[in-house]
Coordinates of C-alpha atoms and ligand atoms in Angstrom, one line a residue:
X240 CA 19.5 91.6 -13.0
X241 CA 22.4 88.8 -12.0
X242 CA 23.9 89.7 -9.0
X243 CA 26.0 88.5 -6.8
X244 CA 28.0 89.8 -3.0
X245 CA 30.7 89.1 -1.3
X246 CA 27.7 87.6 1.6
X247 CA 26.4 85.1 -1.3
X248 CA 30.1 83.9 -2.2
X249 CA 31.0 83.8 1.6
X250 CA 27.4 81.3 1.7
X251 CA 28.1 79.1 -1.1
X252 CA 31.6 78.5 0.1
X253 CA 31.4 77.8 3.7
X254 CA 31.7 73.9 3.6
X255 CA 34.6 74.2 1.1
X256 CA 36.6 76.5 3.7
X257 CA 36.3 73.8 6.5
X258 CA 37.9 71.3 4.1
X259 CA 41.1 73.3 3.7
X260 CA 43.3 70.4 2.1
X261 CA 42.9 68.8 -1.3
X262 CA 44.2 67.2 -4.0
X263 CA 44.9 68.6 -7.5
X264 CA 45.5 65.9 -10.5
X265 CA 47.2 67.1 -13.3
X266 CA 47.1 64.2 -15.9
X267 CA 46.9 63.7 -19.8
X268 CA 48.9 62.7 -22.5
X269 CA 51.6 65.4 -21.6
X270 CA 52.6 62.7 -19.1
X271 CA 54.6 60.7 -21.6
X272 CA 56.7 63.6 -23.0
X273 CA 57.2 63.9 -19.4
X274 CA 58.2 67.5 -19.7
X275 CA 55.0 69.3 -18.3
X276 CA 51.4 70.0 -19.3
X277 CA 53.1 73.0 -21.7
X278 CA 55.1 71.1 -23.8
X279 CA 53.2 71.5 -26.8
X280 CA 52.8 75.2 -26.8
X281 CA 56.4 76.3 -25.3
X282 CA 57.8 73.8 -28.2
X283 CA 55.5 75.2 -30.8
X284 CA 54.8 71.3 -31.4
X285 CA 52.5 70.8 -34.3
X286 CA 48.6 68.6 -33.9
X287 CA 50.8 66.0 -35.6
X288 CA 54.0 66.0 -33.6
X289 CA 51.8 65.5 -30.4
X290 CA 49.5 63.1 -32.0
X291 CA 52.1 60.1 -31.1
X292 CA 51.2 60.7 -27.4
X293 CA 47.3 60.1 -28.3
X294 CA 48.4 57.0 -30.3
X295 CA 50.5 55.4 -27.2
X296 CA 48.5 56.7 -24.3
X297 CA 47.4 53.4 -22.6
X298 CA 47.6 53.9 -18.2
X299 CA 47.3 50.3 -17.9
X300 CA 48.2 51.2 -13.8
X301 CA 45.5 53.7 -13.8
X302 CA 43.5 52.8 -10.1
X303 CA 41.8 55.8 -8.8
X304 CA 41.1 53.8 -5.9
X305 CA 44.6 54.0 -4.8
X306 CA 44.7 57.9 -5.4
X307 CA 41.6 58.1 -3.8
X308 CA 42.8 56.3 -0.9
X309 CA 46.6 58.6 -1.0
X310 CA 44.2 61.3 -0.5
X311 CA 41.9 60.5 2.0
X312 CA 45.0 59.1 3.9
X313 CA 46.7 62.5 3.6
X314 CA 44.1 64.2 5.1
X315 CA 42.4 65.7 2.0
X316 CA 38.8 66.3 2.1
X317 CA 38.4 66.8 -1.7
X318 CA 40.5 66.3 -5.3
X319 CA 40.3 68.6 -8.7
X320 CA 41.2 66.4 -11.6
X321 CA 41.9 68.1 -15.3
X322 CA 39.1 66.6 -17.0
X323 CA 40.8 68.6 -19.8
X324 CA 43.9 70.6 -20.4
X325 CA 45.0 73.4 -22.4
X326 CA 46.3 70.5 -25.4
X327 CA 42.3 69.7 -25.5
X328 CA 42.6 66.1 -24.5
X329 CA 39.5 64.9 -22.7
X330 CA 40.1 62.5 -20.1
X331 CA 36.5 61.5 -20.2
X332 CA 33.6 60.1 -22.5
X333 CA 32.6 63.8 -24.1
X334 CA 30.1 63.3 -27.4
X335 CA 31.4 67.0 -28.7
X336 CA 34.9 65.6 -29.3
X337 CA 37.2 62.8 -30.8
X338 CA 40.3 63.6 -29.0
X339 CA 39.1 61.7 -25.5
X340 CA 40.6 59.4 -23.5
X341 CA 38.3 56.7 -24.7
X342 CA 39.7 56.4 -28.2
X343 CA 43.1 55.6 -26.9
X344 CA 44.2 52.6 -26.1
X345 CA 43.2 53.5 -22.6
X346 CA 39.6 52.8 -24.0
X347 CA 38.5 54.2 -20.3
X348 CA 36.6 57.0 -19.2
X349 CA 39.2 57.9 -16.3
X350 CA 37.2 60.6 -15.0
X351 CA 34.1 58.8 -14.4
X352 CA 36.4 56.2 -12.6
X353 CA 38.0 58.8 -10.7
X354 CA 34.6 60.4 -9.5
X355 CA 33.3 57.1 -8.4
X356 CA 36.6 56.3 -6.5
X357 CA 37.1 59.6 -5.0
X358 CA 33.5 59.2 -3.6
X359 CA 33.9 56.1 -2.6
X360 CA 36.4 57.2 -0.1
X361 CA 33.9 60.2 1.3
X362 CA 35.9 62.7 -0.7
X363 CA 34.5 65.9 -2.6
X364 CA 35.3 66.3 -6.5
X365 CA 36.1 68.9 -8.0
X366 CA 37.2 69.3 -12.5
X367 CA 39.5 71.3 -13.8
X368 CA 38.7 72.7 -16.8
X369 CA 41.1 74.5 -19.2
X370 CA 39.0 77.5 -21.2
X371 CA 42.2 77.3 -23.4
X372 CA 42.4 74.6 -26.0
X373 CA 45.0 74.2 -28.6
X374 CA 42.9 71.3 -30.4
X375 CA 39.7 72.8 -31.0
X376 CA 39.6 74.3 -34.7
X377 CA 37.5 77.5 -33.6
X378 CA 40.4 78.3 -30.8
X379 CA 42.2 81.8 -31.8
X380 CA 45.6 80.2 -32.7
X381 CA 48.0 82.1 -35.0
X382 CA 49.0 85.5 -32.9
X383 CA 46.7 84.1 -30.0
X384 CA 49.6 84.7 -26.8
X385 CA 50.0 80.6 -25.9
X386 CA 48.8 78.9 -28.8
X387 CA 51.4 76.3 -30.0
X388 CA 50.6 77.6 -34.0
X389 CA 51.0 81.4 -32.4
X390 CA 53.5 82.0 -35.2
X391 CA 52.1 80.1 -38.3
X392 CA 50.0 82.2 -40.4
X393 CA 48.0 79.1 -41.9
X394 CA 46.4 79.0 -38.6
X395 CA 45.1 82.6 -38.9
X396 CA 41.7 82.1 -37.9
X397 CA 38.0 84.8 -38.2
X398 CA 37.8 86.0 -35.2
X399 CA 33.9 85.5 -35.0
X400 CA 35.2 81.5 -35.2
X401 CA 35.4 81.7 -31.6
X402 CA 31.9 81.5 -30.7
X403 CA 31.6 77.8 -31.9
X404 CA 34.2 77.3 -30.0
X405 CA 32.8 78.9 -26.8
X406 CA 29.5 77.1 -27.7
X407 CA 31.7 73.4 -27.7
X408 CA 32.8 74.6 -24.3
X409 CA 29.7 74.9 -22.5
X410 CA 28.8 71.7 -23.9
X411 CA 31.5 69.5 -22.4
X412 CA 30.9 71.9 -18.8
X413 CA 26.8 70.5 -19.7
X414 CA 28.3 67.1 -20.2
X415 CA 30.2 67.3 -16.9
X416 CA 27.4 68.6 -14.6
X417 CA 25.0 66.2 -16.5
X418 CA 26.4 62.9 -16.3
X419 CA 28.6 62.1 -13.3
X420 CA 26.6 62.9 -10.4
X421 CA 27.3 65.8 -8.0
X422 CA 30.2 67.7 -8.8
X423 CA 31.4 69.5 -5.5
X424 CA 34.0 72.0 -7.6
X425 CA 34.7 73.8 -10.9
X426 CA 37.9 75.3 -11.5
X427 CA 38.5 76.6 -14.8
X428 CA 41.8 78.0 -16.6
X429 CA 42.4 80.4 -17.5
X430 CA 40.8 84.0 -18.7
X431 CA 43.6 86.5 -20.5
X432 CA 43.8 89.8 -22.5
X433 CA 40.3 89.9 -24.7
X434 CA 39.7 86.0 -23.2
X435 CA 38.1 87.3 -20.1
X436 CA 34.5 87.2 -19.2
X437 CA 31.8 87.3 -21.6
X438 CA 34.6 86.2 -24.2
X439 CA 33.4 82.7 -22.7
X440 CA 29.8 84.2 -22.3
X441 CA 30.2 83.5 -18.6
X442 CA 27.4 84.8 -17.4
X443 CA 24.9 82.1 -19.1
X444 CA 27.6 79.8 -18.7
X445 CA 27.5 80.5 -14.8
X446 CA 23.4 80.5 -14.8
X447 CA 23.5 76.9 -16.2
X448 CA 26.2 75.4 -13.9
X449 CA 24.4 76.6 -10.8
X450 CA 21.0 75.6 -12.6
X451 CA 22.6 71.8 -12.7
X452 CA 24.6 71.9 -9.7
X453 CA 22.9 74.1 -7.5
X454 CA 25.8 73.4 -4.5
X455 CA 28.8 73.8 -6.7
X456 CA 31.5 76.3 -6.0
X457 CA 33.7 77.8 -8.7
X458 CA 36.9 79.6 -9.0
X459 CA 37.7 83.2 -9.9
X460 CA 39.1 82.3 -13.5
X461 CA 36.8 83.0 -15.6
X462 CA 38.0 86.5 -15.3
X463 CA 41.3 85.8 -14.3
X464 CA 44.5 84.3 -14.0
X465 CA 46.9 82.4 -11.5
X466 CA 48.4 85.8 -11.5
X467 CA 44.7 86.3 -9.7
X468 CA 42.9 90.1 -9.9
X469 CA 39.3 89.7 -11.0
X470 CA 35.8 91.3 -9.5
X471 CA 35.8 88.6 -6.5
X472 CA 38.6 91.4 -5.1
X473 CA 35.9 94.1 -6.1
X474 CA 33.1 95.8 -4.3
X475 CA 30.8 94.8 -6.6
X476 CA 32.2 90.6 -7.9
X477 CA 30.2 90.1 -10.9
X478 CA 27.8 87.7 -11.8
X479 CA 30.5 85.3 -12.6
X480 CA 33.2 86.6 -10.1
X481 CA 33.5 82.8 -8.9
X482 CA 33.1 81.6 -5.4
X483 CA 36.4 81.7 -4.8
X484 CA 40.2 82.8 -5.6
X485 CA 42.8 80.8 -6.8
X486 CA 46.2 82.1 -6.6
X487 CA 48.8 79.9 -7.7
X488 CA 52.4 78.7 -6.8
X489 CA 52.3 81.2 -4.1
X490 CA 50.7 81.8 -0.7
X491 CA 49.5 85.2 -0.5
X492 CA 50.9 88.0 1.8
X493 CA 48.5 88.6 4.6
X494 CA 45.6 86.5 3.1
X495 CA 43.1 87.7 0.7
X496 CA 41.1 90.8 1.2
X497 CA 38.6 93.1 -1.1
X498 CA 38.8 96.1 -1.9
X499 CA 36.9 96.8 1.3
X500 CA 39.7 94.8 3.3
X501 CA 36.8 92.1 3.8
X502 CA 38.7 88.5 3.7
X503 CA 37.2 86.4 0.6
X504 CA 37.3 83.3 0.3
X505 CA 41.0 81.5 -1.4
X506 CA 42.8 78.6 -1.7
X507 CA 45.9 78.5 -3.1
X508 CA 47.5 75.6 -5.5
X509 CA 50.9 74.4 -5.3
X510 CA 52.9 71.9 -6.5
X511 CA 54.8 69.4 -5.2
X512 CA 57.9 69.6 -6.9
X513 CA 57.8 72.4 -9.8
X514 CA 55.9 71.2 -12.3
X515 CA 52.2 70.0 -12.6
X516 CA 52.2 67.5 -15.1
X517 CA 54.5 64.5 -14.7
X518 CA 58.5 65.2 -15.0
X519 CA 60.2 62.3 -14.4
X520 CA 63.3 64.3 -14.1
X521 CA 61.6 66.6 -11.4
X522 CA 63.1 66.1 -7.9
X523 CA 62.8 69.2 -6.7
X524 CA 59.9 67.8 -4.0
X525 CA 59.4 69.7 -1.1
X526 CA 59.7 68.2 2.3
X527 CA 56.7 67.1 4.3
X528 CA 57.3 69.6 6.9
X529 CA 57.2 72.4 4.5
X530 CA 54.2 71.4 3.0
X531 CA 52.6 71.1 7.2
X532 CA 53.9 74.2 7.5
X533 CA 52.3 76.1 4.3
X534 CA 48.9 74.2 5.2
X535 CA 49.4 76.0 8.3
X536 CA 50.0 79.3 6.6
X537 CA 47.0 79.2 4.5
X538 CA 44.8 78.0 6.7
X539 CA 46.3 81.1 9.5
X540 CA 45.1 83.0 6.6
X541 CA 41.7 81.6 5.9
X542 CA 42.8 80.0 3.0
X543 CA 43.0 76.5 1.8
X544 CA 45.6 74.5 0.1
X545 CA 45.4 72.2 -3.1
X546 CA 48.2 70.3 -3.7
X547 CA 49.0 69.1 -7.1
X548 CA 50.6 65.3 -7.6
X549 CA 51.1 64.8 -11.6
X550 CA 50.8 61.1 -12.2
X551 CA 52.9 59.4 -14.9
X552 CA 52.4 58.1 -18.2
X553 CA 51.2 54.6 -16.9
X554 CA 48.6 56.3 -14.4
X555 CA 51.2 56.1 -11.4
X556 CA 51.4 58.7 -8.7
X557 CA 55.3 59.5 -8.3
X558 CA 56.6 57.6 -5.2
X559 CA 58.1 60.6 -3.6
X560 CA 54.9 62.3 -3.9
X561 CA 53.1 59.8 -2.0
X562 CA 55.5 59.3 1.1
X563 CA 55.1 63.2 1.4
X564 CA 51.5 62.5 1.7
X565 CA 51.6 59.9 3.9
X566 CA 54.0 61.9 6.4
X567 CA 51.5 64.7 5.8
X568 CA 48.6 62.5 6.7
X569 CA 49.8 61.0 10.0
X570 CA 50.7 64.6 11.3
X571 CA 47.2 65.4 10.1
X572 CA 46.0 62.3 12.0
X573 CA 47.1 64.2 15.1
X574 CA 46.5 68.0 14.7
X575 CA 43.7 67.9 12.1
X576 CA 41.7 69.5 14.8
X577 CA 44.0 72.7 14.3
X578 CA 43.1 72.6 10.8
X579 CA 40.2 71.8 9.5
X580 CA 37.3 74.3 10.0
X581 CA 39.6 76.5 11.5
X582 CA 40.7 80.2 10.3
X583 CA 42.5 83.3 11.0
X584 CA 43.1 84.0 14.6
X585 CA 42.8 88.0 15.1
X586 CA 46.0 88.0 16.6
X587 CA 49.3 89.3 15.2
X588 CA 51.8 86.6 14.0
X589 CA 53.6 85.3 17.0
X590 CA 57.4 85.1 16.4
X591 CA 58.1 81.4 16.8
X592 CA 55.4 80.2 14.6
X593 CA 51.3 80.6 13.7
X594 CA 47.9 80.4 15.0
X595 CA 45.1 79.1 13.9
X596 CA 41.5 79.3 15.7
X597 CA 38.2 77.8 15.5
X598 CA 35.6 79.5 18.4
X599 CA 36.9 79.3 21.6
X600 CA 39.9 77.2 20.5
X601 CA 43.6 78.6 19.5
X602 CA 46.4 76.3 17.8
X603 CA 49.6 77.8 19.0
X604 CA 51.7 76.1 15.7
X605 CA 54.9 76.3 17.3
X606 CA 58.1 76.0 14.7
X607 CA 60.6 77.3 16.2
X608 CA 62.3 75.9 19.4
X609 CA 62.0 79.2 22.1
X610 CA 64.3 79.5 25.5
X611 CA 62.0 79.2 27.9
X612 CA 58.3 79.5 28.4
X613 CA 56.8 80.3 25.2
X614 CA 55.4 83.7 24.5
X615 CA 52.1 84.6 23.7
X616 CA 51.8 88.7 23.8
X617 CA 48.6 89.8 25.0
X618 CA 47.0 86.8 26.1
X619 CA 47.4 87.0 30.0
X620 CA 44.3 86.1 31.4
X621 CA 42.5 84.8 28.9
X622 CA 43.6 80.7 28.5
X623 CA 41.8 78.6 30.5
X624 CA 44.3 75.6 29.6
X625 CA 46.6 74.0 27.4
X626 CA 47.0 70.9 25.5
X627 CA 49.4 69.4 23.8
X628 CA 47.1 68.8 20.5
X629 CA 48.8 64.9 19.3
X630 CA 48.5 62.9 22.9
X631 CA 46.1 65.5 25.0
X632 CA 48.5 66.0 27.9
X633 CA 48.6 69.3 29.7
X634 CA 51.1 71.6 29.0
X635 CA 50.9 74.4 31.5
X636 CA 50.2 78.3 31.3
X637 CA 52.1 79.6 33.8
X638 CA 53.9 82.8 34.6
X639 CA 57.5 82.3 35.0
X640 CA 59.7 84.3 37.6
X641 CA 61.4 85.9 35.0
X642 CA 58.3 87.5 33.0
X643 CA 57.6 90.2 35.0
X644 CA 58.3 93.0 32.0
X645 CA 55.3 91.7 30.3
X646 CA 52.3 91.7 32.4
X647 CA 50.0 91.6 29.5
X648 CA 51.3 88.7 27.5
X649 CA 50.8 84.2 28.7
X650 CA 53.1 81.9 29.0
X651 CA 53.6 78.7 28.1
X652 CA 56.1 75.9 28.9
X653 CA 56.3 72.1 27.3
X654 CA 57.0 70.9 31.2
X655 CA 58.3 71.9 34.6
X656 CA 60.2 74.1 35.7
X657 CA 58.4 76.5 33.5
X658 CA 61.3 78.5 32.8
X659 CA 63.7 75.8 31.2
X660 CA 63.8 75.2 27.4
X661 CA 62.5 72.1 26.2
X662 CA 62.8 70.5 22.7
X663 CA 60.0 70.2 20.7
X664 CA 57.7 67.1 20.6
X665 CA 57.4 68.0 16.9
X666 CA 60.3 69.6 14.7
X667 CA 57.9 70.0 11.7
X668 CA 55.1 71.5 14.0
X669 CA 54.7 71.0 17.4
X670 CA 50.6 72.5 18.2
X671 CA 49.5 73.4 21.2
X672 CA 45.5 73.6 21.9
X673 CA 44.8 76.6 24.2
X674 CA 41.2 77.2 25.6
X675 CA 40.3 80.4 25.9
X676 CA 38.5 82.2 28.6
X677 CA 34.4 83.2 27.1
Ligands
GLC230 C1 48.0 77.5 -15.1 C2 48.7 76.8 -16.0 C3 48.6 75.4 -15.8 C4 48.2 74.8 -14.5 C5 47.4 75.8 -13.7 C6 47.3 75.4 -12.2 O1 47.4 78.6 -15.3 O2 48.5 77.2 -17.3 O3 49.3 74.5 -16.6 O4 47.2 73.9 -14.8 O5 47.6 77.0 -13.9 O6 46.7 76.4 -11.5

């Protein structure tokens, strides 16, 4: 019997929770239509139509050093490149397949560059892999939900037709745990309607990723969505629950809990702007401090972030994506400590901002600017000190004249006298380190 618990998942995905920021990479040929990874299906685009995208693919400004480098300078610990999309495009050397990156004019097999640049910098790697594929001539197409051909009855295909398909599958997952070295993550996308566990035989399929990458942790879609449900939320996750789950484009509402209110493990995935793959007309970025703030939130709530950056046609990361990063990274550079291997605090969401706790040591994420001291309800008596986390200089925890109503909560104040207001150091996020009392 295969089984699997909530203590084996919590195991296997222990280094992966102290990472809590990484980078996703969605790239393919999508990124010359420039109008997202979709296009083909939500414009019903025909093999042929798209087949002028495989003809003039050629990223001659393809250096994975230099997104290896954005990342590891953003404070990412690890990057999940789609080694294949839902079109079917393979952005590495598979044998199974003619539709690969390396008979463009590209001539490149980008994601053995990208592993050995990504590791280069001391990053993990993670591939995306899209269970979906329009190209594959076993895929369900005509009536299948997404399938660009969804409505053209030549494309009616035996349903038993699927199993060669499913077989191709765990040949390219064979051919990516075989030949690049230690893979660190598998994502997969996406299970739906009948599509949904042992559709994609995911048990053996499970059995022979862990067999050739015994430390690899993989996400929850085999048996779900982005819309997220799946047996990792169950009592009992099955065999091929995943290690982790991966709700998408949002942050979920009080973390992630089973069915036993146990917290299991998450991370969510977010864009930057609103699309994935590479919209040139796209500037709906968010700001740096909103992305410090949701790395906060997810990490307050034991999750991690992966943040998506959709390179362009010529292997470019967009320019406003980066000098989010970089702002990102040099905040990280100060409070990482409040961050990385850090969780969920046990306390209840303080009303200017968030904690965030690792042992003895709580990150008071303060966001919004408080008259006076700074409240912190039911902690009287148990800080030892406080730091300001960016230069180390004490901020002190002190119990102003006029806090005499609230014997049971600490104070806190940026300087002396302890009652004023003060600005904050940091309008994005201004931490403070508090030791607490054993
Ligand atoms: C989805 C989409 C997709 C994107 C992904 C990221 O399910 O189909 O295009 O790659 O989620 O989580």
């Amino acid at each position: 019997m295969d089984t699997n618990s909530l203590e084996q998942i919590r195991e296997r995905s222990q280094s992966f929770l102290q990472d809590r920021f990484g980078m996703f990479i969605h790239w393919g040929l999508y990124a010359i239509p420039s109008r997202g990874e979709w296009v083909r299906s939500l414009e019903k685009m025909t093999l042929e139509d798209y087949q002028v995208y495989f003809d003039e693919f050629n990223p001659i400004e393809y250096d994975p050093r230099s997104w290896a480098k954005a990342a590891k300078n953003a404070g990412m610990k690890y990057a999940v490149l789609t080694a294949k999309h839902h079109d079917g495009f393979c952005l590495f050397d598979s044998e199974l397949t003619d539709y690969k990156s390396t008979n463009t004019k590209a001539s490149r097999d980008l994601v053995r560059e990208f592993i050995d640049a990504f590791r280069a910098e001391g990053l993990k790697v993670g591939l995306y892999y899209s269970l979906l594929d329009w190209h594959h001539p076993d895929y369900p197409a005509y009536e299948d939900k997404f399938h660009p051909m969804r409505d053209n009855p030549e494309f009616k295909r035996e349903k038993s037709q699927i199993s060669r398909y499913v077989d191709y599958m765990h040949g390219q997952v064979r051919e990516l745990l075989t030949n690049y070295g230690k893979i660190d993550i598998m994502f997969f996308d996406f299970a739906y309607e009948e599509m949904i566990g042992e559709t994609w035989k995911s048990t053996e399929l499970t059995k022979m990723i862990r067999s050739l990458q015994p430390h690899i942790i993989i996400n929850s879609r085999l048996e779900s969505s982005g819309e997220e449900t799946g047996s990792i939320y169950t009592k009992e996750p099955t065999f091929y629950s995943g290690d982790y789950a991966s709700p998408e484009q949002m942050i979920p509402p009080g973390g992630v809990m089973n069915e036993n209110g146990e917290s299991i493990p998450w991370e969510a995935n977010i864009t930057l702007n609103n699309n994935w793959g590479y919209v040139a007309s796209d500037r709906t970025y968010k700001s740096a401090k909103t992305i410090i703030r949701k790395l906060v939130e997810c990490v307050s709530k034991n999750g991690n972030l992966l943040l998506n950056v959709g390179p362009d046609a010529k292997g470019k990361i967009p320019q406003e994506s980066l000098t989010i990063l970089t702002e990102v990274g040099e905040w990280l550079s100060r409070n990482g400590e409040s961050i990385y291997g850090c969780g969920d605090a046990s306390l209840p969401k303080p009303e200017w901002g968030r904690y965030t706790r690792n042992g003895d040591r709580l990150y008071a994420h303060v966001f919004e600017e408080c008259i006076g001291a700074i409240n912190m309800p039911e902690l009287a008596g148990h800080v030892k000190h406080g730091r300001l986390l960016s230069d180390g200089s004490e901020v002190s925890v002190f119990r102003p004249w006029n806090t005499t109503m609230y014997p049971n909560d600490a104070f806190v104040s940026l300087d002396k006298p302890e009652h004023h207001t003060y600005p904050l150091p940091d309008k994005r996020d201004t931490v403070i380190q508090l030791t607490l009392k054993k």
